Amino acid sequence: MDRRVVVTGMGSVTPVGLNNDELWQSLIKGVSGIFPISKFDTENHTTKFAGEIKNFDILDFIDDRKLARRLDDFTKYAVASASMAIQDSGLDLEKEDRNRIGVISGSGIGGLSTFEREFRKLIESGPRRVSPFFIPMMISDIAPGQISIMYGLKGPNYSTTSACATSAHAIASALRTIQFGEADVMITGGSEASVTSMGIAGFNNMKALSERNDDPQGASRPFDAERDGFVLAEGGGILVLEELGRAKARGAKIYAELCGIGNTADAYHITAPDETGDGATRAMQLALKDAGLGIHDVDYINAHGTSTLYNDKIETMAIKKVFGDHAYNLAISSTKSMMGHMLGAAGSVEAIICIMAIQNSIVPPTINYTTPDPECNLNYTANKAVEREINLALTNSFGFGGHNVCMAIKSYKD
């Protein structure tokens, strides 16, 4: 396809920072954002910690208090991230054809806290007490809907949902939308706010979460032999994608080029990854093929790296299948070790991290790596950030249901 797509704006809300600068400074210093849960009583929960968003006020981004009360947290994180990304892009929307600007933003679960609150009203007080805003607050597609309403953006607009691959799928769809000429600019990414009583209970009961309550900041341990599950987190990440010629014509700051996407399915199990690593392997191979690049062009992989036995082992296996001996030369890291797992927001935030790694020539670390796992023996950038020139980065996102996405992002060269 001859329409190249570049990133011209980025915004994020994460447990380690409420904007891109705070996020990056925390990551390269190895700062953890995992603490005991403050949003609800965890007395009866097995896991009592998570990656919460703290000191965040949506009124820093919108001035309508009534509207703010009618937004679930996952929409607030999307709106705030989009606001920062659009401002960062330098787009003057008053001068733009807004019919050519779209929004694709996903959420893996949507408004879980809204569902819990309104369901409690239903049980305790009856159906007439359920808010008339219950449905539009909860549904996943309300986040891109609200962004489009706020900025008058009338291009393609929808939500993606594919568990932990959600925002990677959103970005993939936005890329194709521009490449196919259906829009010139896309606001894209994802958000999640599932650190709720139901969210923790549900993941706990499927034995997915770490239970290291005596050491929350040491709990997310991707690729480490002493891992005991992932750490649930919340947040949002939004990118502005733009057709290259258009971005150059308006003198936009170009962060990087989104050059390849690989989408596959495991067709294997509702939660476990294919034990052969086939889906993950093909996703990385397809991303490189789409980018027109080879394995030796890759410098860095931001791994899905959840800190679960199956993910870490099988992702490592898939990287070895794709890269052969070059797998041992790659810099790999899991930034979930510091942020936790933001589910539907993970892919877009990790794409932003890849771009900042390219821009700064620094690989952020995998913290809490102390005990090597013989089945995970690649270079995971243990515990400290490393300086390294990065021209091409891959970022992996793998979701329950067997959804796999790999994005290839390269340094921009005219």
mmCIF file of C-alpha atoms in Angstrom:
data_model
loop_
_atom_site.group_PDB
_atom_site.id
_atom_site.type_symbol
_atom_site.label_atom_id
_atom_site.label_comp_id
_atom_site.label_asym_id
_atom_site.label_seq_id
_atom_site.Cartn_x
_atom_site.Cartn_y
_atom_site.Cartn_z
ATOM 1 C CA MET A 1 0.000 0.000 0.000
ATOM 2 C CA ASP A 2 1.462 3.369 -0.970
ATOM 3 C CA ARG A 3 -0.160 5.445 1.778
ATOM 4 C CA ARG A 4 2.418 5.448 4.585
ATOM 5 C CA VAL A 5 1.126 6.105 8.103
ATOM 6 C CA VAL A 6 2.999 7.932 10.830
ATOM 7 C CA VAL A 7 2.377 8.768 14.467
ATOM 8 C CA THR A 8 2.052 12.497 15.113
ATOM 9 C CA GLY A 9 0.537 12.594 18.594
ATOM 10 C CA MET A 10 0.426 10.485 21.765
ATOM 11 C CA GLY A 11 -1.335 10.650 25.135
ATOM 12 C CA SER A 12 -1.446 8.290 28.093
ATOM 13 C CA VAL A 13 -2.819 7.767 31.590
ATOM 14 C CA THR A 14 -1.074 4.951 33.458
ATOM 15 C CA PRO A 15 -0.315 3.731 36.996
ATOM 16 C CA VAL A 16 3.236 5.112 36.644
ATOM 17 C CA GLY A 17 2.360 8.492 35.162
ATOM 18 C CA LEU A 18 -0.528 10.695 34.068
ATOM 19 C CA ASN A 19 1.166 11.789 30.831
ATOM 20 C CA ASN A 20 3.850 10.539 28.459
ATOM 21 C CA ASP A 21 6.742 12.277 30.191
ATOM 22 C CA GLU A 22 5.852 10.876 33.612
ATOM 23 C CA LEU A 23 5.317 7.428 32.079
ATOM 24 C CA TRP A 24 8.713 7.407 30.373
ATOM 25 C CA GLN A 25 10.663 8.740 33.343
ATOM 26 C CA SER A 26 9.109 6.084 35.593
ATOM 27 C CA LEU A 27 9.844 3.285 33.156
ATOM 28 C CA ILE A 28 13.507 4.054 32.574
ATOM 29 C CA LYS A 29 14.012 4.368 36.342
ATOM 30 C CA GLY A 30 12.282 1.050 36.983
ATOM 31 C CA VAL A 31 9.528 2.583 39.118
ATOM 32 C CA SER A 32 6.589 0.331 39.982
ATOM 33 C CA GLY A 33 3.007 1.622 40.013
ATOM 34 C CA ILE A 34 1.610 -1.369 41.903
ATOM 35 C CA PHE A 35 0.159 -0.699 45.361
ATOM 36 C CA PRO A 36 -2.593 -1.993 47.692
ATOM 37 C CA ILE A 37 -6.042 -1.347 46.216
ATOM 38 C CA SER A 38 -7.674 1.838 47.502
ATOM 39 C CA LYS A 39 -10.911 1.859 45.474
ATOM 40 C CA PHE A 40 -12.807 -0.816 47.406
ATOM 41 C CA ASP A 41 -12.553 -3.028 50.471
ATOM 42 C CA THR A 42 -10.343 -6.018 49.666
ATOM 43 C CA GLU A 43 -10.819 -7.856 52.963
ATOM 44 C CA ASN A 44 -12.471 -10.848 51.310
ATOM 45 C CA HIS A 45 -10.401 -10.808 48.129
ATOM 46 C CA THR A 46 -7.470 -13.126 47.556
ATOM 47 C CA THR A 47 -5.468 -10.425 45.733
ATOM 48 C CA LYS A 48 -5.369 -7.046 47.447
ATOM 49 C CA PHE A 49 -3.213 -4.923 45.087
ATOM 50 C CA ALA A 50 -3.306 -3.561 41.554
ATOM 51 C CA GLY A 51 -2.085 -0.807 39.244
ATOM 52 C CA GLU A 52 -4.575 1.977 40.011
ATOM 53 C CA ILE A 53 -4.715 5.426 38.459
ATOM 54 C CA LYS A 54 -4.148 7.975 41.212
ATOM 55 C CA ASN A 55 -4.392 11.787 41.448
ATOM 56 C CA PHE A 56 -6.335 11.892 38.180
ATOM 57 C CA ASP A 57 -9.071 14.481 37.601
ATOM 58 C CA ILE A 58 -11.068 14.373 34.364
ATOM 59 C CA LEU A 59 -11.928 18.062 34.942
ATOM 60 C CA ASP A 60 -8.356 18.800 33.884
ATOM 61 C CA PHE A 61 -9.512 17.779 30.389
ATOM 62 C CA ILE A 62 -13.174 18.764 30.180
ATOM 63 C CA ASP A 63 -15.064 21.617 31.861
ATOM 64 C CA ASP A 64 -18.505 20.021 32.013
ATOM 65 C CA ARG A 65 -19.091 18.666 35.539
ATOM 66 C CA LYS A 66 -22.428 17.087 34.621
ATOM 67 C CA LEU A 67 -20.824 15.215 31.737
ATOM 68 C CA ALA A 68 -17.917 14.154 33.962
ATOM 69 C CA ARG A 69 -20.362 12.455 36.352
ATOM 70 C CA ARG A 70 -21.818 10.480 33.448
ATOM 71 C CA LEU A 71 -18.516 8.992 32.268
ATOM 72 C CA ASP A 72 -17.230 5.646 33.477
ATOM 73 C CA ASP A 73 -13.535 5.661 34.373
ATOM 74 C CA PHE A 74 -12.587 3.793 31.186
ATOM 75 C CA THR A 75 -14.119 6.604 29.127
ATOM 76 C CA LYS A 76 -12.422 9.251 31.265
ATOM 77 C CA TYR A 77 -9.030 7.652 30.616
ATOM 78 C CA ALA A 78 -9.753 7.487 26.870
ATOM 79 C CA VAL A 79 -10.950 11.097 26.727
ATOM 80 C CA ALA A 80 -7.951 12.364 28.705
ATOM 81 C CA SER A 81 -5.487 10.388 26.574
ATOM 82 C CA ALA A 82 -7.150 11.609 23.371
ATOM 83 C CA SER A 83 -7.065 15.194 24.594
ATOM 84 C CA MET A 84 -3.324 14.950 25.244
ATOM 85 C CA ALA A 85 -2.681 13.169 21.930
ATOM 86 C CA ILE A 86 -4.605 15.713 19.846
ATOM 87 C CA GLN A 87 -2.882 18.606 21.563
ATOM 88 C CA ASP A 88 0.469 16.885 21.099
ATOM 89 C CA SER A 89 -0.208 16.404 17.375
ATOM 90 C CA GLY A 90 -0.603 20.124 16.795
ATOM 91 C CA LEU A 91 -3.737 19.527 14.729
ATOM 92 C CA ASP A 92 -5.820 22.681 14.342
ATOM 93 C CA LEU A 93 -9.253 21.086 14.125
ATOM 94 C CA GLU A 94 -10.877 24.396 13.198
ATOM 95 C CA LYS A 95 -9.009 24.190 9.901
ATOM 96 C CA GLU A 96 -9.446 20.472 9.290
ATOM 97 C CA ASP A 97 -12.021 18.515 7.300
ATOM 98 C CA ARG A 98 -13.417 16.593 10.260
ATOM 99 C CA ASN A 99 -15.221 14.170 7.957
ATOM 100 C CA ARG A 100 -11.725 12.789 7.209
ATOM 101 C CA ILE A 101 -10.754 12.282 10.863
ATOM 102 C CA GLY A 102 -11.999 9.178 12.682
ATOM 103 C CA VAL A 103 -11.801 7.515 16.092
ATOM 104 C CA ILE A 104 -11.270 3.825 16.837
ATOM 105 C CA SER A 105 -10.759 3.168 20.541
ATOM 106 C CA GLY A 106 -11.324 -0.115 22.333
ATOM 107 C CA SER A 107 -11.954 -1.493 25.789
ATOM 108 C CA GLY A 108 -11.695 -5.142 26.760
ATOM 109 C CA ILE A 109 -14.532 -5.029 29.302
ATOM 110 C CA GLY A 110 -16.037 -1.521 29.290
ATOM 111 C CA GLY A 111 -17.761 0.076 32.275
ATOM 112 C CA LEU A 112 -17.438 -2.669 34.861
ATOM 113 C CA SER A 113 -17.703 -0.327 37.869
ATOM 114 C CA THR A 114 -20.858 1.204 36.385
ATOM 115 C CA PHE A 115 -22.336 -2.265 35.950
ATOM 116 C CA GLU A 116 -21.532 -3.203 39.549
ATOM 117 C CA ARG A 117 -23.034 0.001 40.984
ATOM 118 C CA GLU A 118 -26.245 -0.141 38.974
ATOM 119 C CA PHE A 119 -26.719 -3.883 39.508
ATOM 120 C CA ARG A 120 -26.484 -3.259 43.253
ATOM 121 C CA LYS A 121 -29.249 -0.637 42.927
ATOM 122 C CA LEU A 122 -31.387 -3.123 41.006
ATOM 123 C CA ILE A 123 -31.054 -5.792 43.699
ATOM 124 C CA GLU A 124 -31.388 -3.497 46.709
ATOM 125 C CA SER A 125 -33.966 -0.941 45.464
ATOM 126 C CA GLY A 126 -35.609 -2.326 42.337
ATOM 127 C CA PRO A 127 -35.404 -1.644 38.575
ATOM 128 C CA ARG A 128 -36.719 1.927 38.730
ATOM 129 C CA ARG A 129 -33.592 3.010 40.618
ATOM 130 C CA VAL A 130 -31.260 2.004 37.764
ATOM 131 C CA SER A 131 -29.777 5.085 36.110
ATOM 132 C CA PRO A 132 -31.083 6.045 32.649
ATOM 133 C CA PHE A 133 -27.404 6.568 31.812
ATOM 134 C CA PHE A 134 -26.494 2.997 32.785
ATOM 135 C CA ILE A 135 -26.241 1.663 29.224
ATOM 136 C CA PRO A 136 -24.461 4.620 27.578
ATOM 137 C CA MET A 137 -22.022 4.786 30.521
ATOM 138 C CA MET A 138 -21.168 1.084 30.361
ATOM 139 C CA ILE A 139 -20.933 0.118 26.697
ATOM 140 C CA SER A 140 -17.413 -0.124 25.268
ATOM 141 C CA ASP A 141 -18.090 1.979 22.180
ATOM 142 C CA ILE A 142 -19.024 5.044 24.209
ATOM 143 C CA ALA A 143 -15.354 6.046 24.554
ATOM 144 C CA PRO A 144 -14.781 6.684 20.821
ATOM 145 C CA GLY A 145 -18.315 8.083 20.693
ATOM 146 C CA GLN A 146 -17.532 10.673 23.380
ATOM 147 C CA ILE A 147 -14.230 11.610 21.724
ATOM 148 C CA SER A 148 -15.973 12.167 18.396
ATOM 149 C CA ILE A 149 -18.693 14.283 20.047
ATOM 150 C CA MET A 150 -16.181 16.431 21.923
ATOM 151 C CA TYR A 151 -14.113 17.216 18.833
ATOM 152 C CA GLY A 152 -16.744 16.949 16.093
ATOM 153 C CA LEU A 153 -14.878 14.143 14.339
ATOM 154 C CA LYS A 154 -17.153 12.500 11.752
ATOM 155 C CA GLY A 155 -14.876 9.940 10.099
ATOM 156 C CA PRO A 156 -14.991 6.177 10.845
ATOM 157 C CA ASN A 157 -15.907 5.610 14.484
ATOM 158 C CA TYR A 158 -16.198 2.368 16.408
ATOM 159 C CA SER A 159 -14.784 0.262 19.232
ATOM 160 C CA THR A 160 -12.775 -2.951 19.222
ATOM 161 C CA THR A 161 -12.953 -5.692 21.834
ATOM 162 C CA SER A 162 -10.494 -8.588 21.883
ATOM 163 C CA ALA A 163 -9.446 -8.830 25.549
ATOM 164 C CA CYS A 164 -5.776 -7.911 25.993
ATOM 165 C CA ALA A 165 -5.300 -7.376 22.236
ATOM 166 C CA THR A 166 -8.104 -4.783 22.106
ATOM 167 C CA SER A 167 -6.198 -1.531 21.593
ATOM 168 C CA ALA A 168 -3.666 -3.203 19.303
ATOM 169 C CA HIS A 169 -6.601 -4.235 17.115
ATOM 170 C CA ALA A 170 -7.912 -0.657 17.289
ATOM 171 C CA ILE A 171 -4.576 0.688 16.043
ATOM 172 C CA ALA A 172 -4.414 -1.997 13.345
ATOM 173 C CA SER A 173 -7.876 -1.029 12.120
ATOM 174 C CA ALA A 174 -6.969 2.658 12.168
ATOM 175 C CA LEU A 175 -3.837 1.942 10.139
ATOM 176 C CA ARG A 176 -5.811 0.125 7.471
ATOM 177 C CA THR A 177 -8.477 2.851 7.474
ATOM 178 C CA ILE A 178 -5.851 5.404 6.459
ATOM 179 C CA GLN A 179 -4.063 3.067 4.067
ATOM 180 C CA PHE A 180 -7.353 2.308 2.270
ATOM 181 C CA GLY A 181 -8.070 6.032 1.969
ATOM 182 C CA GLU A 182 -11.172 6.032 4.178
ATOM 183 C CA ALA A 183 -9.687 8.730 6.409
ATOM 184 C CA ASP A 184 -6.531 10.842 6.635
ATOM 185 C CA VAL A 185 -6.194 11.040 10.416
ATOM 186 C CA MET A 186 -7.253 8.513 13.045
ATOM 187 C CA ILE A 187 -7.417 8.943 16.814
ATOM 188 C CA THR A 188 -6.849 5.424 18.109
ATOM 189 C CA GLY A 189 -5.934 3.229 21.069
ATOM 190 C CA GLY A 190 -7.755 1.952 24.109
ATOM 191 C CA SER A 191 -8.632 2.274 27.769
ATOM 192 C CA GLU A 192 -9.615 0.047 30.665
ATOM 193 C CA ALA A 193 -10.945 0.442 34.200
ATOM 194 C CA SER A 194 -11.450 -3.059 35.517
ATOM 195 C CA VAL A 195 -9.788 -2.692 38.907
ATOM 196 C CA THR A 196 -13.111 -3.304 40.617
ATOM 197 C CA SER A 197 -14.369 -5.841 43.132
ATOM 198 C CA MET A 198 -15.862 -7.989 40.350
ATOM 199 C CA GLY A 199 -12.767 -7.611 38.183
ATOM 200 C CA ILE A 200 -10.390 -8.786 40.891
ATOM 201 C CA ALA A 201 -12.734 -11.613 41.971
ATOM 202 C CA GLY A 202 -13.207 -12.847 38.418
ATOM 203 C CA PHE A 203 -9.521 -12.960 37.563
ATOM 204 C CA ASN A 204 -8.680 -14.389 40.999
ATOM 205 C CA ASN A 205 -11.106 -17.250 40.607
ATOM 206 C CA MET A 206 -9.556 -18.253 37.282
ATOM 207 C CA LYS A 207 -6.155 -18.291 39.067
ATOM 208 C CA ALA A 208 -4.756 -15.595 36.768
ATOM 209 C CA LEU A 209 -3.620 -12.970 39.301
ATOM 210 C CA SER A 210 -0.547 -12.779 41.488
ATOM 211 C CA GLU A 211 -1.320 -13.252 45.182
ATOM 212 C CA ARG A 212 1.935 -11.733 46.454
ATOM 213 C CA ASN A 213 0.140 -9.443 48.914
ATOM 214 C CA ASP A 214 3.225 -9.018 51.084
ATOM 215 C CA ASP A 215 5.165 -7.480 48.172
ATOM 216 C CA PRO A 216 2.873 -5.729 45.644
ATOM 217 C CA GLN A 217 5.700 -3.929 43.846
ATOM 218 C CA GLY A 218 7.548 -7.211 43.397
ATOM 219 C CA ALA A 219 4.450 -9.072 42.201
ATOM 220 C CA SER A 220 4.617 -8.555 38.426
ATOM 221 C CA ARG A 221 7.582 -10.729 37.445
ATOM 222 C CA PRO A 222 7.518 -11.433 33.700
ATOM 223 C CA PHE A 223 9.873 -14.217 32.591
ATOM 224 C CA ASP A 224 11.065 -14.798 36.177
ATOM 225 C CA ALA A 225 10.871 -18.333 37.559
ATOM 226 C CA GLU A 226 9.133 -17.072 40.721
ATOM 227 C CA ARG A 227 6.188 -15.475 38.922
ATOM 228 C CA ASP A 228 2.728 -16.324 40.271
ATOM 229 C CA GLY A 229 0.357 -14.502 37.921
ATOM 230 C CA PHE A 230 -0.289 -11.075 36.428
ATOM 231 C CA VAL A 231 -1.213 -7.815 38.173
ATOM 232 C CA LEU A 232 -4.427 -6.117 37.090
ATOM 233 C CA ALA A 233 -4.107 -2.440 36.147
ATOM 234 C CA GLU A 234 -6.088 0.366 34.538
ATOM 235 C CA GLY A 235 -5.404 3.302 32.248
ATOM 236 C CA GLY A 236 -5.498 4.527 28.691
ATOM 237 C CA GLY A 237 -3.312 5.215 25.677
ATOM 238 C CA ILE A 238 -4.246 7.076 22.490
ATOM 239 C CA LEU A 239 -2.215 7.794 19.358
ATOM 240 C CA VAL A 240 -2.825 10.135 16.438
ATOM 241 C CA LEU A 241 -2.121 8.307 13.170
ATOM 242 C CA GLU A 242 -1.771 10.386 10.045
ATOM 243 C CA GLU A 243 -1.062 9.843 6.364
ATOM 244 C CA LEU A 244 2.568 10.751 5.798
ATOM 245 C CA GLY A 245 2.206 13.255 2.963
ATOM 246 C CA ARG A 246 -0.428 15.128 4.883
ATOM 247 C CA ALA A 247 1.641 15.192 8.063
ATOM 248 C CA LYS A 248 4.651 16.538 6.151
ATOM 249 C CA ALA A 249 2.549 19.178 4.388
ATOM 250 C CA ARG A 250 1.385 20.694 7.671
ATOM 251 C CA GLY A 251 4.844 20.464 9.225
ATOM 252 C CA ALA A 252 3.812 18.001 11.895
ATOM 253 C CA LYS A 253 6.210 16.493 14.362
ATOM 254 C CA ILE A 254 6.591 12.843 13.277
ATOM 255 C CA TYR A 255 7.376 10.416 16.066
ATOM 256 C CA ALA A 256 7.632 7.157 14.110
ATOM 257 C CA GLU A 257 6.130 5.169 11.262
ATOM 258 C CA LEU A 258 3.597 2.410 11.907
ATOM 259 C CA CYS A 259 4.783 0.068 9.191
ATOM 260 C CA GLY A 260 3.369 -3.404 9.803
ATOM 261 C CA ILE A 261 0.569 -5.368 11.443
ATOM 262 C CA GLY A 262 0.117 -9.086 11.996
ATOM 263 C CA ASN A 263 -3.265 -10.418 13.157
ATOM 264 C CA THR A 264 -3.875 -14.101 13.922
ATOM 265 C CA ALA A 265 -6.020 -16.431 16.037
ATOM 266 C CA ASP A 266 -4.912 -19.414 18.101
ATOM 267 C CA ALA A 267 -8.201 -21.307 17.597
ATOM 268 C CA TYR A 268 -7.199 -23.278 20.676
ATOM 269 C CA HIS A 269 -8.617 -22.354 24.132
ATOM 270 C CA ILE A 270 -10.684 -19.632 25.820
ATOM 271 C CA THR A 271 -7.852 -18.472 28.098
ATOM 272 C CA ALA A 272 -4.666 -20.480 27.475
ATOM 273 C CA PRO A 273 -2.389 -19.664 24.529
ATOM 274 C CA ASP A 274 -1.715 -22.328 21.911
ATOM 275 C CA GLU A 275 1.024 -24.428 23.494
ATOM 276 C CA THR A 276 2.954 -24.523 20.212
ATOM 277 C CA GLY A 277 3.078 -20.727 19.997
ATOM 278 C CA ASP A 278 1.718 -20.907 16.449
ATOM 279 C CA GLY A 279 -0.596 -17.883 16.674
ATOM 280 C CA ALA A 280 2.019 -15.638 18.268
ATOM 281 C CA THR A 281 4.675 -16.816 15.812
ATOM 282 C CA ARG A 282 2.545 -16.067 12.764
ATOM 283 C CA ALA A 283 1.514 -12.656 14.132
ATOM 284 C CA MET A 284 5.157 -11.550 14.339
ATOM 285 C CA GLN A 285 5.953 -13.045 10.924
ATOM 286 C CA LEU A 286 2.976 -11.291 9.323
ATOM 287 C CA ALA A 287 3.900 -7.950 10.890
ATOM 288 C CA LEU A 288 7.400 -8.178 9.424
ATOM 289 C CA LYS A 289 6.026 -9.245 6.025
ATOM 290 C CA ASP A 290 3.555 -6.352 6.069
ATOM 291 C CA ALA A 291 6.414 -3.987 6.879
ATOM 292 C CA GLY A 292 8.586 -5.453 4.135
ATOM 293 C CA LEU A 293 11.378 -6.038 6.650
ATOM 294 C CA GLY A 294 13.357 -9.032 7.883
ATOM 295 C CA ILE A 295 14.204 -10.496 11.264
ATOM 296 C CA HIS A 296 17.624 -8.809 11.394
ATOM 297 C CA ASP A 297 15.973 -5.389 11.098
ATOM 298 C CA VAL A 298 14.337 -5.811 14.520
ATOM 299 C CA ASP A 299 16.139 -4.316 17.517
ATOM 300 C CA TYR A 300 13.575 -4.404 20.311
ATOM 301 C CA ILE A 301 10.428 -6.315 21.269
ATOM 302 C CA ASN A 302 8.034 -4.965 23.869
ATOM 303 C CA ALA A 303 6.723 -8.358 24.922
ATOM 304 C CA HIS A 304 3.181 -9.141 25.946
ATOM 305 C CA GLY A 305 5.021 -10.524 29.012
ATOM 306 C CA THR A 306 2.186 -10.913 31.480
ATOM 307 C CA SER A 307 4.035 -12.697 34.300
ATOM 308 C CA THR A 308 2.026 -15.876 33.828
ATOM 309 C CA LEU A 309 3.725 -19.227 33.252
ATOM 310 C CA TYR A 310 2.039 -20.011 29.932
ATOM 311 C CA ASN A 311 2.339 -16.563 28.365
ATOM 312 C CA ASP A 312 5.997 -16.066 29.250
ATOM 313 C CA LYS A 313 7.052 -19.545 28.141
ATOM 314 C CA ILE A 314 5.060 -19.596 24.912
ATOM 315 C CA GLU A 315 5.913 -16.019 23.886
ATOM 316 C CA THR A 316 9.599 -16.878 24.374
ATOM 317 C CA MET A 317 9.123 -19.997 22.258
ATOM 318 C CA ALA A 318 7.414 -17.978 19.518
ATOM 319 C CA ILE A 319 10.194 -15.366 19.459
ATOM 320 C CA LYS A 320 12.756 -18.148 19.025
ATOM 321 C CA LYS A 321 10.726 -19.653 16.166
ATOM 322 C CA VAL A 322 10.536 -16.335 14.338
ATOM 323 C CA PHE A 323 14.069 -15.065 14.915
ATOM 324 C CA GLY A 324 16.192 -18.198 15.280
ATOM 325 C CA ASP A 325 19.675 -17.342 16.585
ATOM 326 C CA HIS A 326 18.895 -13.614 16.233
ATOM 327 C CA ALA A 327 16.420 -14.011 19.111
ATOM 328 C CA TYR A 328 19.398 -13.925 21.480
ATOM 329 C CA ASN A 329 20.584 -10.588 20.027
ATOM 330 C CA LEU A 330 17.257 -8.834 20.535
ATOM 331 C CA ALA A 331 16.478 -6.530 23.399
ATOM 332 C CA ILE A 332 13.194 -7.667 24.930
ATOM 333 C CA SER A 333 11.322 -6.243 27.880
ATOM 334 C CA SER A 334 7.947 -6.407 29.570
ATOM 335 C CA THR A 335 6.893 -3.015 30.855
ATOM 336 C CA LYS A 336 3.958 -4.741 32.568
ATOM 337 C CA SER A 337 6.498 -5.490 35.291
ATOM 338 C CA MET A 338 6.119 -1.831 36.320
ATOM 339 C CA MET A 339 2.614 -0.858 35.176
ATOM 340 C CA GLY A 340 0.743 -4.120 35.618
ATOM 341 C CA HIS A 341 -1.600 -5.376 32.891
ATOM 342 C CA MET A 342 -4.030 -2.748 31.593
ATOM 343 C CA LEU A 343 -5.911 -5.352 29.508
ATOM 344 C CA GLY A 344 -7.574 -3.476 26.634
ATOM 345 C CA ALA A 345 -5.309 -0.466 27.102
ATOM 346 C CA ALA A 346 -2.078 -2.468 27.160
ATOM 347 C CA GLY A 347 -1.430 -2.583 23.411
ATOM 348 C CA SER A 348 -1.716 1.142 22.781
ATOM 349 C CA VAL A 349 0.284 2.162 25.850
ATOM 350 C CA GLU A 350 3.003 -0.313 24.877
ATOM 351 C CA ALA A 351 3.027 1.074 21.322
ATOM 352 C CA ILE A 352 3.654 4.518 22.840
ATOM 353 C CA ILE A 353 6.477 3.022 24.916
ATOM 354 C CA CYS A 354 8.051 1.508 21.785
ATOM 355 C CA ILE A 355 7.983 4.919 20.114
ATOM 356 C CA MET A 356 9.590 6.577 23.126
ATOM 357 C CA ALA A 357 12.220 3.804 23.173
ATOM 358 C CA ILE A 358 12.994 4.559 19.509
ATOM 359 C CA GLN A 359 13.087 8.299 20.144
ATOM 360 C CA ASN A 360 15.378 8.034 23.161
ATOM 361 C CA SER A 361 17.471 4.990 22.107
ATOM 362 C CA ILE A 362 16.700 3.392 25.461
ATOM 363 C CA VAL A 363 15.206 -0.022 26.204
ATOM 364 C CA PRO A 364 13.049 0.131 29.353
ATOM 365 C CA PRO A 365 13.648 -2.737 31.754
ATOM 366 C CA THR A 366 11.794 -5.788 32.991
ATOM 367 C CA ILE A 367 11.922 -5.248 36.741
ATOM 368 C CA ASN A 368 11.634 -7.957 39.411
ATOM 369 C CA TYR A 369 13.733 -10.324 37.306
ATOM 370 C CA THR A 370 15.799 -12.217 39.891
ATOM 371 C CA THR A 371 15.482 -15.943 39.212
ATOM 372 C CA PRO A 372 16.028 -17.106 35.615
ATOM 373 C CA ASP A 373 13.536 -19.576 34.185
ATOM 374 C CA PRO A 374 15.383 -22.167 32.043
ATOM 375 C CA GLU A 375 12.535 -22.033 29.516
ATOM 376 C CA CYS A 376 12.764 -18.234 29.266
ATOM 377 C CA ASN A 377 16.409 -17.600 28.434
ATOM 378 C CA LEU A 378 16.434 -14.545 26.162
ATOM 379 C CA ASN A 379 17.629 -11.015 26.927
ATOM 380 C CA TYR A 380 14.711 -9.489 28.846
ATOM 381 C CA THR A 381 16.615 -6.309 29.821
ATOM 382 C CA ALA A 382 16.654 -7.336 33.465
ATOM 383 C CA ASN A 383 16.002 -4.662 36.068
ATOM 384 C CA LYS A 384 17.822 -1.724 34.447
ATOM 385 C CA ALA A 385 17.181 0.298 31.308
ATOM 386 C CA VAL A 386 19.799 -0.099 28.576
ATOM 387 C CA GLU A 387 20.938 2.368 25.933
ATOM 388 C CA ARG A 388 20.599 0.908 22.439
ATOM 389 C CA GLU A 389 19.856 2.325 19.020
ATOM 390 C CA ILE A 390 16.399 1.143 18.006
ATOM 391 C CA ASN A 391 15.296 1.483 14.409
ATOM 392 C CA LEU A 392 12.562 -1.140 14.427
ATOM 393 C CA ALA A 393 10.489 -2.294 17.382
ATOM 394 C CA LEU A 394 7.779 -4.921 17.610
ATOM 395 C CA THR A 395 5.087 -4.927 20.261
ATOM 396 C CA ASN A 396 3.048 -8.044 20.997
ATOM 397 C CA SER A 397 -0.510 -8.232 22.313
ATOM 398 C CA PHE A 398 -2.206 -11.561 23.003
ATOM 399 C CA GLY A 399 -5.766 -11.820 24.342
ATOM 400 C CA PHE A 400 -8.059 -14.398 25.960
ATOM 401 C CA GLY A 401 -9.884 -16.183 23.177
ATOM 402 C CA GLY A 402 -6.648 -16.589 21.218
ATOM 403 C CA HIS A 403 -6.437 -13.109 19.661
ATOM 404 C CA ASN A 404 -2.902 -12.137 18.602
ATOM 405 C CA VAL A 405 -1.612 -8.821 17.267
ATOM 406 C CA CYS A 406 1.927 -7.759 16.523
ATOM 407 C CA MET A 407 2.711 -4.164 15.512
ATOM 408 C CA ALA A 408 5.929 -3.122 13.749
ATOM 409 C CA ILE A 409 7.019 0.463 14.457
ATOM 410 C CA LYS A 410 10.128 1.986 12.923
ATOM 411 C CA SER A 411 12.036 5.224 13.241
ATOM 412 C CA TYR A 412 10.825 7.721 10.686
ATOM 413 C CA LYS A 413 13.001 8.270 7.654
ATOM 414 C CA ASP A 414 11.811 10.324 4.696
#
